[in-house]
CSV table of C-alpha atoms in Angstrom, one decimal:
chain,number,residue,atom,x,y,z
A,103,MET,CA,0.0,0.0,0.0
A,104,LEU,CA,3.0,2.3,0.6
A,105,GLY,CA,3.7,2.2,-3.1
A,106,LYS,CA,0.1,3.3,-4.0
A,107,ILE,CA,0.3,6.1,-1.5
A,108,ILE,CA,3.4,7.4,-3.2
A,109,LYS,CA,2.0,6.9,-6.5
A,110,TYR,CA,-1.1,8.9,-6.1
A,111,ASP,CA,0.7,11.6,-3.9
A,112,PHE,CA,3.4,12.0,-6.5
A,113,LYS,CA,0.8,12.3,-9.4
A,114,ASN,CA,-1.1,14.9,-7.3
A,115,HIS,CA,2.2,17.0,-6.7
A,116,PHE,CA,3.5,16.6,-10.1
A,117,LYS,CA,0.3,17.9,-11.8
A,118,MET,CA,0.8,21.0,-9.7
A,119,PHE,CA,4.6,21.5,-10.1
A,120,ILE,CA,4.9,20.6,-13.8
A,121,THR,CA,3.4,24.1,-14.6
A,122,ILE,CA,5.8,25.9,-12.2
A,123,TYR,CA,8.8,24.0,-13.6
A,124,LEU,CA,7.8,24.6,-17.1
A,125,CYS,CA,7.6,28.4,-16.2
A,126,VAL,CA,10.9,28.6,-14.6
A,127,ILE,CA,12.5,26.7,-17.5
A,128,ALA,CA,10.8,28.9,-20.2
A,129,ALA,CA,11.9,32.0,-18.3
A,130,THR,CA,15.5,30.7,-18.3
A,131,LEU,CA,15.4,29.8,-22.0
A,132,PHE,CA,14.0,33.2,-22.9
A,133,ALA,CA,16.8,34.9,-20.9
A,134,CYS,CA,19.4,32.8,-22.6
A,135,GLY,CA,17.9,33.8,-26.0
A,136,LEU,CA,18.1,37.5,-25.0
A,137,SER,CA,21.6,37.0,-23.8
A,138,GLY,CA,22.5,35.5,-27.1
A,139,ILE,CA,21.1,38.4,-28.9
A,140,ASN,CA,23.0,40.8,-26.6
A,141,ARG,CA,26.3,38.9,-27.3
A,142,LEU,CA,25.8,39.4,-31.0
A,143,LEU,CA,25.1,43.1,-30.5
A,144,LEU,CA,27.7,43.6,-28.0
A,145,ASP,CA,29.3,46.5,-29.7
A,146,LYS,CA,26.1,48.3,-30.2
A,147,ASP,CA,25.5,48.7,-26.4
A,148,ILE,CA,21.6,48.8,-26.6
A,149,GLN,CA,20.5,50.2,-23.3
A,150,VAL,CA,16.9,48.6,-23.3
A,151,LEU,CA,18.5,45.2,-23.9
A,152,ASN,CA,21.0,45.6,-21.1
A,153,ILE,CA,18.3,46.7,-18.6
A,154,THR,CA,16.0,43.7,-19.8
A,155,ILE,CA,19.0,41.2,-19.2
A,156,GLY,CA,19.7,42.8,-15.8
A,157,LEU,CA,16.1,42.5,-14.8
A,158,LEU,CA,15.8,38.9,-16.1
A,159,THR,CA,19.0,37.9,-14.2
A,160,GLY,CA,17.2,39.2,-11.1
A,161,ILE,CA,14.0,37.4,-11.9
A,162,ILE,CA,15.8,34.1,-12.5
A,163,ILE,CA,17.9,34.2,-9.3
A,164,VAL,CA,14.8,35.1,-7.3
A,165,ALA,CA,12.7,32.4,-9.1
A,166,ALA,CA,15.3,29.7,-8.4
A,167,ILE,CA,15.4,30.5,-4.7
A,168,ALA,CA,11.5,31.0,-4.6
A,169,LEU,CA,11.0,27.7,-6.3
A,170,ASN,CA,12.6,25.8,-3.4
A,171,VAL,CA,10.8,27.8,-0.8
A,172,LEU,CA,7.5,27.4,-2.8
A,173,THR,CA,8.0,23.6,-3.1
A,174,PHE,CA,8.4,23.2,0.6
A,175,LEU,CA,5.3,25.3,1.4
A,176,ILE,CA,3.2,23.4,-1.2
A,177,VAL,CA,4.4,20.1,0.1
A,178,ILE,CA,3.3,21.0,3.6
A,179,TYR,CA,0.0,22.5,2.4
A,180,ASN,CA,-0.8,19.4,0.4
A,181,PHE,CA,-0.2,17.3,3.6
A,182,TYR,CA,-2.6,19.7,5.5
A,183,LYS,CA,-5.1,19.4,2.6
A,184,SER,CA,-5.1,15.7,2.2
A,185,MET,CA,-4.9,14.8,5.9
A,186,VAL,CA,-7.0,17.2,7.9
A,187,THR,CA,-9.5,19.1,5.5
A,188,ASN,CA,-12.4,17.5,3.7
A,189,GLU,CA,-10.0,15.3,1.7
A,190,GLY,CA,-9.0,13.8,5.1
A,191,TYR,CA,-12.3,12.0,5.1
A,192,LEU,CA,-11.2,9.8,2.2
A,193,THR,CA,-7.4,9.6,3.1
A,194,ASN,CA,-7.9,8.5,6.6
A,195,THR,CA,-10.5,5.9,5.7
A,196,LEU,CA,-8.2,4.1,3.2
A,197,PRO,CA,-7.2,0.7,4.4
A,198,VAL,CA,-3.7,1.8,5.1
A,199,THR,CA,-1.8,2.4,8.3
A,200,LYS,CA,-1.1,6.0,9.5
A,201,THR,CA,2.7,5.0,9.3
A,202,GLU,CA,2.3,4.3,5.5
A,203,LEU,CA,0.4,7.4,4.9
A,204,VAL,CA,3.0,9.7,6.7
A,205,ILE,CA,6.0,7.9,5.3
A,206,GLY,CA,4.5,7.8,1.8
A,207,LYS,CA,3.9,11.6,1.9
A,208,ASN,CA,7.3,12.2,3.4
A,209,ILE,CA,9.1,10.4,0.6
A,210,VAL,CA,7.0,12.2,-2.0
A,211,GLY,CA,7.7,15.6,-0.4
A,212,PHE,CA,11.3,14.8,-0.2
A,213,ILE,CA,11.5,13.8,-3.9
A,214,MET,CA,9.6,17.0,-5.0
A,215,CYS,CA,12.1,19.2,-3.0
A,216,ILE,CA,15.1,17.4,-4.7
A,217,ILE,CA,13.5,17.8,-8.1
A,218,SER,CA,13.0,21.5,-7.4
A,219,ILE,CA,16.6,21.9,-6.4
A,220,LEU,CA,17.8,20.2,-9.5
A,221,VAL,CA,15.5,22.2,-11.7
A,222,SER,CA,16.5,25.5,-10.1
A,223,PHE,CA,20.2,24.6,-10.0
A,224,GLY,CA,20.0,23.5,-13.7
A,225,CYS,CA,18.3,26.7,-14.8
A,226,LEU,CA,21.0,28.8,-12.9
A,227,LEU,CA,23.8,26.8,-14.4
A,228,LEU,CA,22.4,27.1,-17.9
A,229,TYR,CA,21.8,30.8,-17.6
A,230,SER,CA,25.3,31.3,-16.0
A,231,VAL,CA,26.8,29.5,-19.2
A,232,CYS,CA,25.0,31.6,-21.7
A,233,SER,CA,24.4,34.9,-19.8
A,234,THR,CA,26.3,38.2,-20.4
A,235,SER,CA,25.4,39.3,-16.9
A,236,PRO,CA,28.5,39.8,-14.7
A,237,ILE,CA,26.8,38.2,-11.7
A,238,MET,CA,26.0,35.0,-13.5
A,239,LYS,CA,29.5,35.0,-15.1
A,240,SER,CA,31.2,35.2,-11.6
A,241,PHE,CA,28.7,32.4,-10.4
A,242,PHE,CA,29.9,30.1,-13.3
A,243,GLU,CA,33.5,30.9,-12.5
A,244,SER,CA,33.1,30.1,-8.8
A,245,LEU,CA,31.5,26.6,-9.8
A,246,LYS,CA,34.4,26.0,-12.1
A,247,ASN,CA,37.0,26.9,-9.5
A,248,ALA,CA,35.3,24.7,-6.9
A,249,PHE,CA,35.3,21.8,-9.1
A,250,LYS,CA,39.0,22.5,-10.0
A,251,SER,CA,40.1,22.6,-6.4
A,252,PHE,CA,38.3,19.4,-5.7
A,253,ASN,CA,40.2,17.6,-8.4
A,254,MET,CA,43.5,19.2,-7.4
A,255,ILE,CA,43.6,17.9,-3.8
A,256,ILE,CA,43.9,14.2,-4.7
A,257,ASP,CA,46.1,11.9,-2.7
A,258,GLU,CA,48.5,9.1,-4.1
A,259,ASN,CA,45.6,6.7,-4.2
A,260,GLY,CA,43.5,9.0,-6.4
A,261,PHE,CA,41.2,9.9,-3.6
A,262,SER,CA,40.5,13.5,-2.7
A,263,PHE,CA,40.5,14.2,1.0
A,264,ILE,CA,37.6,16.6,0.5
A,265,ALA,CA,35.4,13.6,-0.8
A,266,PHE,CA,34.4,12.3,2.7
A,267,PRO,CA,33.4,15.6,4.3
A,268,LEU,CA,31.6,16.4,1.0
A,269,ILE,CA,29.6,13.2,1.0
A,270,LEU,CA,28.9,13.9,4.8
A,271,PHE,CA,27.8,17.4,3.9
A,272,ILE,CA,25.5,16.2,1.1
A,273,ALA,CA,24.1,13.4,3.4
A,274,THR,CA,23.5,15.9,6.2
A,275,ALA,CA,21.8,18.3,3.7
A,276,PHE,CA,19.5,15.5,2.5
A,277,ILE,CA,18.6,14.5,6.1
A,278,GLN,CA,18.0,18.0,7.0
A,279,LEU,CA,15.7,18.4,4.1
A,280,TYR,CA,13.8,15.3,5.0
A,281,GLY,CA,13.7,16.5,8.6
A,282,ASN,CA,12.2,19.9,7.6
A,283,ILE,CA,9.3,18.1,5.9
A,284,THR,CA,8.7,15.9,8.9
A,285,TYR,CA,8.8,19.0,11.0
A,286,GLY,CA,6.1,20.7,8.8
A,287,TYR,CA,4.0,17.4,9.0
A,288,LEU,CA,4.3,17.5,12.8
A,289,CYS,CA,3.1,21.1,13.0
A,290,VAL,CA,0.1,20.3,10.8
A,291,SER,CA,-0.8,17.3,13.0
A,292,LEU,CA,-0.5,19.4,16.1
A,293,GLY,CA,-2.6,22.2,14.6
A,294,GLN,CA,-5.4,20.0,13.5
A,295,ILE,CA,-5.9,19.0,17.1
A,296,MET,CA,-7.5,22.5,17.8
A,297,ASN,CA,-11.1,22.8,16.9
A,298,LYS,CA,-10.8,26.2,15.1
A,299,ASN,CA,-8.3,27.9,13.0
A,300,LYS,CA,-6.2,24.8,12.3
A,301,LEU,CA,-3.9,26.5,9.8
A,302,LEU,CA,-3.2,29.4,12.0
A,303,TRP,CA,-2.4,26.9,14.8
A,304,THR,CA,0.0,25.0,12.5
A,305,ILE,CA,1.9,28.2,12.0
A,306,ILE,CA,2.1,29.0,15.6
A,307,PHE,CA,3.3,25.4,16.4
A,308,ALA,CA,5.8,25.9,13.6
A,309,VAL,CA,7.2,29.1,15.0
A,310,GLY,CA,7.2,27.8,18.7
A,311,ILE,CA,9.0,24.5,17.8
A,312,ASN,CA,11.5,26.3,15.6
A,313,PHE,CA,12.3,28.7,18.5
A,314,ILE,CA,12.8,25.8,20.8
A,315,LEU,CA,15.0,23.9,18.4
A,316,GLN,CA,17.0,26.9,17.5
A,317,THR,CA,17.7,27.6,21.2
A,318,VAL,CA,18.6,24.0,22.1
A,319,SER,CA,20.8,23.7,19.0
A,320,SER,CA,22.7,26.9,19.7
A,321,PHE,CA,23.6,25.6,23.1
A,322,LEU,CA,24.4,22.2,21.6
A,323,VAL,CA,26.8,23.7,19.0
A,324,ALA,CA,28.4,26.0,21.6
A,325,ILE,CA,29.0,23.0,24.0
A,326,LEU,CA,30.3,20.7,21.2
A,327,SER,CA,32.5,23.4,19.8
A,328,THR,CA,34.1,23.9,23.2
A,329,LEU,CA,34.6,20.1,23.8
A,330,PHE,CA,35.8,19.1,20.4
A,331,ILE,CA,36.9,22.0,18.2
A,332,ASN,CA,39.0,25.0,18.8
A,333,ILE,CA,37.4,27.3,16.3
A,334,ASN,CA,40.7,29.5,15.8
A,335,ARG,CA,43.0,26.5,15.6
A,336,ASP,CA,41.0,23.6,14.0
A,337,LEU,CA,38.8,25.5,11.5
A,338,ASP,CA,41.8,27.1,9.8
A,339,LEU,CA,41.1,25.8,6.3
A,340,ALA,CA,44.6,26.5,5.1
A,341,VAL,CA,46.2,24.4,7.8
A,342,MET,CA,43.7,21.7,7.3
A,343,VAL,CA,44.5,21.5,3.6
A,344,GLN,CA,48.3,21.6,4.4
A,345,ASN,CA,47.7,18.7,6.8
A,346,ASN,CA,45.4,16.9,4.6
A,347,SER,CA,42.9,16.5,7.3
A,348,LEU,CA,39.4,17.8,7.6
A,349,MET,CA,38.6,16.0,10.9
A,350,PRO,CA,37.0,18.8,12.8
A,351,PHE,CA,34.6,19.4,9.9
A,352,ASN,CA,34.0,15.6,9.7
A,353,ILE,CA,33.0,15.5,13.4
A,354,MET,CA,30.7,18.4,13.0
A,355,PHE,CA,29.0,16.9,10.0
A,356,ILE,CA,28.6,13.5,11.7
A,357,ILE,CA,27.2,15.0,14.8
A,358,SER,CA,24.9,17.1,12.7
A,359,PHE,CA,23.8,14.1,10.6
A,360,VAL,CA,22.9,12.1,13.7
A,361,LEU,CA,21.1,14.7,15.4
A,362,ASP,CA,19.0,15.6,12.2
A,363,LEU,CA,18.3,11.9,11.8
A,364,ILE,CA,17.1,11.5,15.4
A,365,LEU,CA,15.0,14.7,15.0
A,366,ALA,CA,13.4,13.5,11.7
A,367,MET,CA,12.6,10.1,13.2
A,368,VAL,CA,11.0,11.7,16.4
A,369,PHE,CA,8.9,14.2,14.2
A,370,SER,CA,7.7,11.3,12.1
A,371,ILE,CA,6.7,9.0,15.1
A,372,ALA,CA,5.0,11.9,16.8
A,373,THR,CA,3.0,12.9,13.7
A,374,ILE,CA,2.0,9.2,13.2
A,375,LYS,CA,0.9,8.9,16.8
A,376,ILE,CA,-1.1,12.2,16.8
A,377,LEU,CA,-2.9,11.3,13.6
A,378,ASP,CA,-3.7,7.9,15.0
A,379,LYS,CA,-4.9,9.0,18.3
A,380,LYS,CA,-5.9,12.5,18.2
A,381,LEU,CA,-7.4,12.9,14.6
A,382,ASN,CA,-9.8,15.8,14.8
A,383,LEU,CA,-11.3,16.4,11.3
A,384,GLU,CA,-13.5,19.5,10.8
B,250,MET,CA,-22.5,-13.5,18.4
B,251,ASN,CA,-23.1,-12.6,14.7
B,252,GLU,CA,-23.3,-8.9,15.0
B,253,LEU,CA,-21.7,-6.9,12.2
B,254,LEU,CA,-21.4,-3.8,14.3
B,255,SER,CA,-21.4,-3.7,18.0
B,256,LEU,CA,-21.0,-0.5,20.1
B,257,ASN,CA,-20.7,-0.8,23.9
B,258,GLY,CA,-20.9,2.2,26.1
B,259,ILE,CA,-19.5,4.8,23.7
B,260,THR,CA,-18.8,8.1,25.3
B,261,LYS,CA,-17.3,11.0,23.5
B,262,ALA,CA,-16.5,14.4,25.2
B,263,TYR,CA,-14.7,17.5,24.1
B,264,GLY,CA,-13.7,19.0,27.3
B,265,ALA,CA,-16.8,19.5,29.5
B,266,ASN,CA,-19.0,19.0,26.4
B,267,THR,CA,-20.3,15.4,26.2
B,268,VAL,CA,-21.4,14.7,22.6
B,269,LEU,CA,-22.2,11.0,23.0
B,270,ASP,CA,-23.2,9.5,26.3
B,271,ASN,CA,-23.0,5.8,26.9
B,272,VAL,CA,-24.2,4.7,23.4
B,273,SER,CA,-24.7,1.0,23.0
B,274,PHE,CA,-26.3,-0.9,20.1
B,275,GLN,CA,-25.7,-3.9,17.8
B,276,ILE,CA,-26.5,-4.2,14.1
B,277,LYS,CA,-26.8,-7.7,12.6
B,278,PRO,CA,-26.1,-8.3,8.8
B,279,GLY,CA,-28.8,-7.5,6.2
B,280,ARG,CA,-30.4,-4.6,8.0
B,281,ILE,CA,-30.9,-1.0,6.9
B,282,VAL,CA,-30.7,1.3,9.9
B,283,GLY,CA,-31.8,4.9,10.1
B,284,LEU,CA,-29.7,7.0,12.4
B,285,LEU,CA,-32.0,9.9,13.1
B,286,GLY,CA,-31.8,12.9,15.3
B,287,PRO,CA,-31.9,16.7,15.3
B,288,ASN,CA,-28.7,18.8,14.6
B,289,GLY,CA,-26.1,18.4,17.4
B,290,SER,CA,-27.5,15.1,18.5
B,291,GLY,CA,-24.1,13.3,17.9
B,292,LYS,CA,-25.0,11.4,14.6
B,293,THR,CA,-21.9,12.6,12.8
B,294,THR,CA,-19.6,12.0,15.8
B,295,LEU,CA,-21.0,8.4,16.0
B,296,ILE,CA,-20.3,7.8,12.4
B,297,LYS,CA,-16.8,9.3,12.6
B,298,ILE,CA,-16.0,6.9,15.5
B,299,ILE,CA,-17.4,3.9,13.6
B,300,ASN,CA,-14.9,4.9,10.8
B,301,SER,CA,-12.0,5.5,13.1
B,302,LEU,CA,-11.8,9.2,12.3
B,303,CYS,CA,-12.4,10.0,15.9
B,304,THR,CA,-11.5,8.1,19.1
B,305,PRO,CA,-14.1,7.6,21.8
B,306,THR,CA,-13.4,8.9,25.3
B,307,SER,CA,-14.6,5.5,26.5
B,308,GLY,CA,-16.3,2.4,25.2
B,309,GLU,CA,-15.7,-0.1,22.5
B,310,VAL,CA,-16.6,-0.3,18.9
B,311,LEU,CA,-16.3,-3.7,17.1
B,312,ILE,CA,-16.9,-4.3,13.4
B,313,GLN,CA,-17.1,-8.0,12.7
B,314,GLY,CA,-15.1,-8.5,15.9
B,315,ASN,CA,-12.4,-6.0,15.0
B,316,ARG,CA,-11.7,-2.6,16.6
B,317,PRO,CA,-11.8,0.2,13.9
B,318,GLY,CA,-8.6,0.0,12.0
B,319,ILE,CA,-7.2,-1.4,8.7
B,320,GLU,CA,-9.4,-4.6,8.9
B,321,SER,CA,-12.6,-2.6,9.5
B,322,LYS,CA,-11.8,-0.1,6.8
B,323,LYS,CA,-11.7,-3.0,4.3
B,324,ILE,CA,-15.2,-3.8,4.9
B,325,VAL,CA,-16.8,-0.4,5.6
B,326,SER,CA,-17.8,1.8,2.8
B,327,TYR,CA,-18.3,5.4,4.1
B,328,LEU,CA,-20.0,8.4,2.6
B,329,PRO,CA,-19.4,11.5,4.6
B,330,ASP,CA,-21.6,14.5,4.5
B,331,LYS,CA,-18.8,16.5,2.8
B,332,LEU,CA,-17.2,16.3,-0.6
B,333,TYR,CA,-13.9,14.7,-0.2
B,334,PHE,CA,-12.5,14.6,-3.7
B,335,ASN,CA,-9.2,16.1,-5.0
B,336,ASP,CA,-10.7,18.4,-7.6
B,337,TYR,CA,-7.8,17.9,-10.0
B,338,MET,CA,-8.8,14.3,-10.6
B,339,THR,CA,-11.1,13.1,-13.3
B,340,VAL,CA,-14.0,10.8,-12.6
B,341,LYS,CA,-12.0,7.9,-14.2
B,342,GLU,CA,-9.0,8.7,-12.1
B,343,LEU,CA,-11.1,8.6,-9.0
B,344,MET,CA,-12.5,5.3,-9.9
B,345,GLU,CA,-9.0,3.9,-10.4
B,346,TYR,CA,-8.0,5.3,-7.1
B,347,TYR,CA,-10.8,3.4,-5.4
B,348,MET,CA,-9.9,0.2,-7.4
B,349,ASP,CA,-6.3,0.4,-6.2
B,350,PHE,CA,-7.2,0.8,-2.6
B,351,TYR,CA,-10.3,-1.3,-2.2
B,352,ASN,CA,-10.3,-5.0,-3.4
B,353,ASP,CA,-14.0,-5.1,-3.1
B,354,PHE,CA,-14.5,-2.3,-5.7
B,355,ASN,CA,-16.7,-3.3,-8.6
B,356,GLN,CA,-15.7,-1.4,-11.7
B,357,ASP,CA,-18.6,-2.8,-13.9
B,358,LYS,CA,-21.2,-1.6,-11.4
B,359,CYS,CA,-19.5,1.7,-11.1
B,360,LEU,CA,-19.4,2.4,-14.9
B,361,THR,CA,-23.0,1.3,-15.2
B,362,LEU,CA,-24.1,3.7,-12.4
B,363,LEU,CA,-22.1,6.5,-14.0
B,364,SER,CA,-23.6,5.8,-17.4
B,365,ASN,CA,-27.2,5.7,-16.0
B,366,LEU,CA,-26.7,9.2,-14.5
B,367,GLN,CA,-25.0,10.3,-17.8
B,368,ILE,CA,-21.7,11.3,-16.0
B,369,ASP,CA,-18.7,11.5,-18.2
B,370,VAL,CA,-16.0,9.5,-16.8
B,371,ASN,CA,-13.4,11.8,-18.4
B,372,ALA,CA,-14.8,14.9,-16.8
B,373,LYS,CA,-12.7,16.7,-14.3
B,374,ILE,CA,-14.3,16.7,-10.9
B,375,LYS,CA,-14.0,20.4,-10.4
B,376,THR,CA,-16.0,20.9,-13.5
B,377,LEU,CA,-19.1,19.0,-12.2
B,378,SER,CA,-21.9,20.6,-10.2
B,379,LYS,CA,-22.2,20.1,-6.5
B,380,GLY,CA,-25.1,17.8,-7.0
B,381,THR,CA,-23.2,15.6,-9.6
B,382,LYS,CA,-20.2,15.5,-7.3
B,383,GLU,CA,-22.4,14.2,-4.6
B,384,LYS,CA,-23.8,11.4,-7.0
B,385,VAL,CA,-20.2,10.5,-8.1
B,386,GLN,CA,-19.2,10.2,-4.4
B,387,LEU,CA,-22.2,8.0,-3.6
B,388,ILE,CA,-21.6,5.8,-6.8
B,389,MET,CA,-18.0,5.3,-5.6
B,390,VAL,CA,-19.1,4.3,-2.1
B,391,MET,CA,-22.0,2.0,-3.3
B,392,SER,CA,-19.7,0.4,-6.0
B,393,ARG,CA,-17.9,-1.4,-3.2
B,394,GLU,CA,-19.0,-4.9,-2.2
B,395,ALA,CA,-18.7,-3.8,1.4
B,396,LEU,CA,-20.2,-5.4,4.5
B,397,LEU,CA,-21.3,-2.2,6.1
B,398,TYR,CA,-22.2,1.1,4.3
B,399,VAL,CA,-22.2,4.1,6.5
B,400,LEU,CA,-24.0,7.0,4.6
B,401,ASP,CA,-24.0,10.4,6.2
B,402,GLU,CA,-26.7,12.5,4.6
B,403,PRO,CA,-26.6,10.7,1.3
B,404,ILE,CA,-29.6,12.7,-0.2
B,405,GLY,CA,-29.1,16.0,1.6
B,406,GLY,CA,-27.8,18.0,-1.2
B,407,VAL,CA,-29.7,16.5,-4.2
B,408,ASP,CA,-32.8,17.6,-6.0
B,409,PRO,CA,-36.1,15.7,-5.1
B,410,ALA,CA,-36.1,14.1,-8.6
B,411,SER,CA,-32.7,12.5,-8.1
B,412,ARG,CA,-33.4,11.2,-4.6
B,413,ASP,CA,-35.5,8.3,-5.8
B,414,TYR,CA,-32.7,7.3,-8.1
B,415,ILE,CA,-30.2,7.6,-5.2
B,416,LEU,CA,-32.3,5.6,-2.9
B,417,ASN,CA,-32.9,2.9,-5.5
B,418,THR,CA,-29.1,3.0,-6.1
B,419,ILE,CA,-28.5,2.3,-2.5
B,420,ILE,CA,-31.2,-0.5,-2.2
B,421,ASN,CA,-30.2,-2.2,-5.4
B,422,ASN,CA,-26.5,-2.0,-5.0
B,423,TYR,CA,-25.7,-3.5,-1.7
B,424,ASN,CA,-24.9,-7.0,-0.8
B,425,PRO,CA,-27.9,-8.7,1.0
B,426,GLU,CA,-25.4,-9.9,3.6
B,427,ALA,CA,-24.4,-6.3,4.2
B,428,SER,CA,-26.0,-3.7,6.4
B,429,ILE,CA,-26.5,0.0,5.9
B,430,ILE,CA,-26.6,2.9,8.4
B,431,ILE,CA,-28.2,6.0,7.0
B,432,SER,CA,-28.1,9.3,8.8
B,433,THR,CA,-30.5,11.9,7.4
B,434,HIS,CA,-33.0,14.6,8.2
B,435,LEU,CA,-35.2,13.7,5.2
B,436,ILE,CA,-37.0,10.9,7.0
B,437,SER,CA,-40.1,10.7,4.9
B,438,ASP,CA,-37.9,10.0,1.9
B,439,ILE,CA,-36.1,7.0,3.4
B,440,GLU,CA,-38.5,5.6,5.9
B,441,THR,CA,-39.9,3.1,3.3
B,442,ILE,CA,-36.5,1.4,2.9
B,443,LEU,CA,-35.5,1.3,6.7
B,444,ASP,CA,-35.5,-1.9,8.7
B,445,ASP,CA,-34.6,-0.3,11.9
B,446,CYS,CA,-34.2,3.2,13.3
B,447,ILE,CA,-32.3,4.8,16.1
B,448,PHE,CA,-33.3,8.1,17.5
B,449,LEU,CA,-30.4,10.1,19.1
B,450,GLN,CA,-31.0,13.0,21.3
B,451,ASN,CA,-28.2,15.0,23.1
B,452,GLY,CA,-25.8,12.0,22.5
B,453,ARG,CA,-28.2,9.4,24.0
B,454,ILE,CA,-30.2,6.8,22.3
B,455,VAL,CA,-33.9,7.5,22.9
B,456,VAL,CA,-35.5,5.1,20.5
B,457,TYR,CA,-34.0,1.9,18.9
B,458,ASN,CA,-36.4,-0.5,17.4
B,459,SER,CA,-37.6,-2.0,14.1
B,460,VAL,CA,-39.5,0.3,11.9
B,461,GLU,CA,-42.4,-2.2,11.7
B,462,ALA,CA,-42.7,-2.5,15.4
B,463,LEU,CA,-42.6,1.2,15.9
B,464,ARG,CA,-45.3,1.9,13.3
B,465,MET,CA,-47.5,-0.9,14.9
B,466,ASP,CA,-46.8,0.3,18.4
B,467,LYS,CA,-47.2,4.2,18.0
B,468,ASN,CA,-49.6,3.8,15.1
B,469,MET,CA,-47.8,6.6,13.1
B,470,SER,CA,-45.0,6.9,10.5
B,471,ILE,CA,-41.5,7.3,11.5
B,472,ASP,CA,-41.6,10.8,10.2
B,473,GLU,CA,-44.5,11.6,12.5
B,474,LEU,CA,-42.8,9.8,15.4
B,475,PHE,CA,-39.6,11.9,14.9
B,476,ARG,CA,-41.7,15.2,14.9
B,477,GLU,CA,-43.3,14.1,18.1
B,478,VAL,CA,-40.1,13.0,19.9
B,479,PHE,CA,-38.1,16.0,18.9
B,480,ARG,CA,-40.8,18.7,19.0
B,481,CYS,CA,-39.4,21.9,20.0
């Protein structure tokens, strides 16, 4: 049944997102086309074209960032809509467990966020290749340099010592993304317990839980930094590169990964329990 | 013990407000039961408890011996008093959704009912009128070969001309071994099809008997009895 939950939830999301993706891609292609024209007419210095490209660059950068924020919000709203509004009368009477429902929707939300990241990054990359805008050119150069430096630091076994922390960083980013979705679902499940203004309560819970988490994590980071890492000595990147050791970074990423994993699990279990025992449909 | 549905001492309270107070009754297979009562009497809460959309404060619900959960959801077909569709779906996609999740869904029956009501299977749900959406929802629910149908206001939002068709749909499309619980205010429309009726008032059962016995005993129709019991 988990597969069926994923199938229908993915279909539902994709129908909504395909239009947004096509708009962002179309805007990027249009900007690329304009940049091409601008490149051909470089010696003419047409003011209108320059302003248009400047505006488009701004729009594409904002759209790329907004796409990811929007995806997250839509994923959480869809969970709210399908679980605790009228649609919940169908979703919650399907012969599936709450665990399957929540995990299925978590997986779909995560996949949609990843697709949005890929689309927005792809669009930025494409535009940075063909754009005449100085901002996009410097973005492309930074990316090229990052890849170059990654290849340069390779040991005698052909293994880059950045590879391990890089893998840890990506894994931590993924688990954080997954955790953010479970956090959103938890806030929805808490908000629906209230008899009125469920969406407003969802937002209040989101702010409240976020405040608690930020406070706790600030303390935790401060304590861990004192115990394991001397910021001035250990986090000197030049020294680390010289010693071929990124151990302090690795420790930080591992701790962050484990904590985020625990949080994601706690959020998911709490959501499942609340929806199972305290479901309160309108 | 061959009860299909058994409620034992069900109480539901929201803080100090008791919505259901020690409600107990049993329903055997093959019965059509009217769940009747004025607004706020606890009918919808009771139905939500049977469908595990709400947890009782105390008491026990058993559906074919199982507590509300996956096993009960496999044999209960529920029509809420709200439209629960995802508007972006077409009627065909909704039918496929039901087929995917419910093993007892009868596609042929569904297509026949849709065709009888001249509902286009390729139409998007959001393009349908409210009345047609309600009909589609009822068709989906009645196309299951379930053991217990729980229908909350199935004829509330449709025009009088369609009510007879819907009631016929209900009567002609359920397994004789199955039972139906119908909650409605339109008593005169459904009283001819009822075997038993339950009157709920302020969360308590005030009448539970067979329709035939009530008519003989009180010498009045169920609609008249309802008006007498719940006179303001």
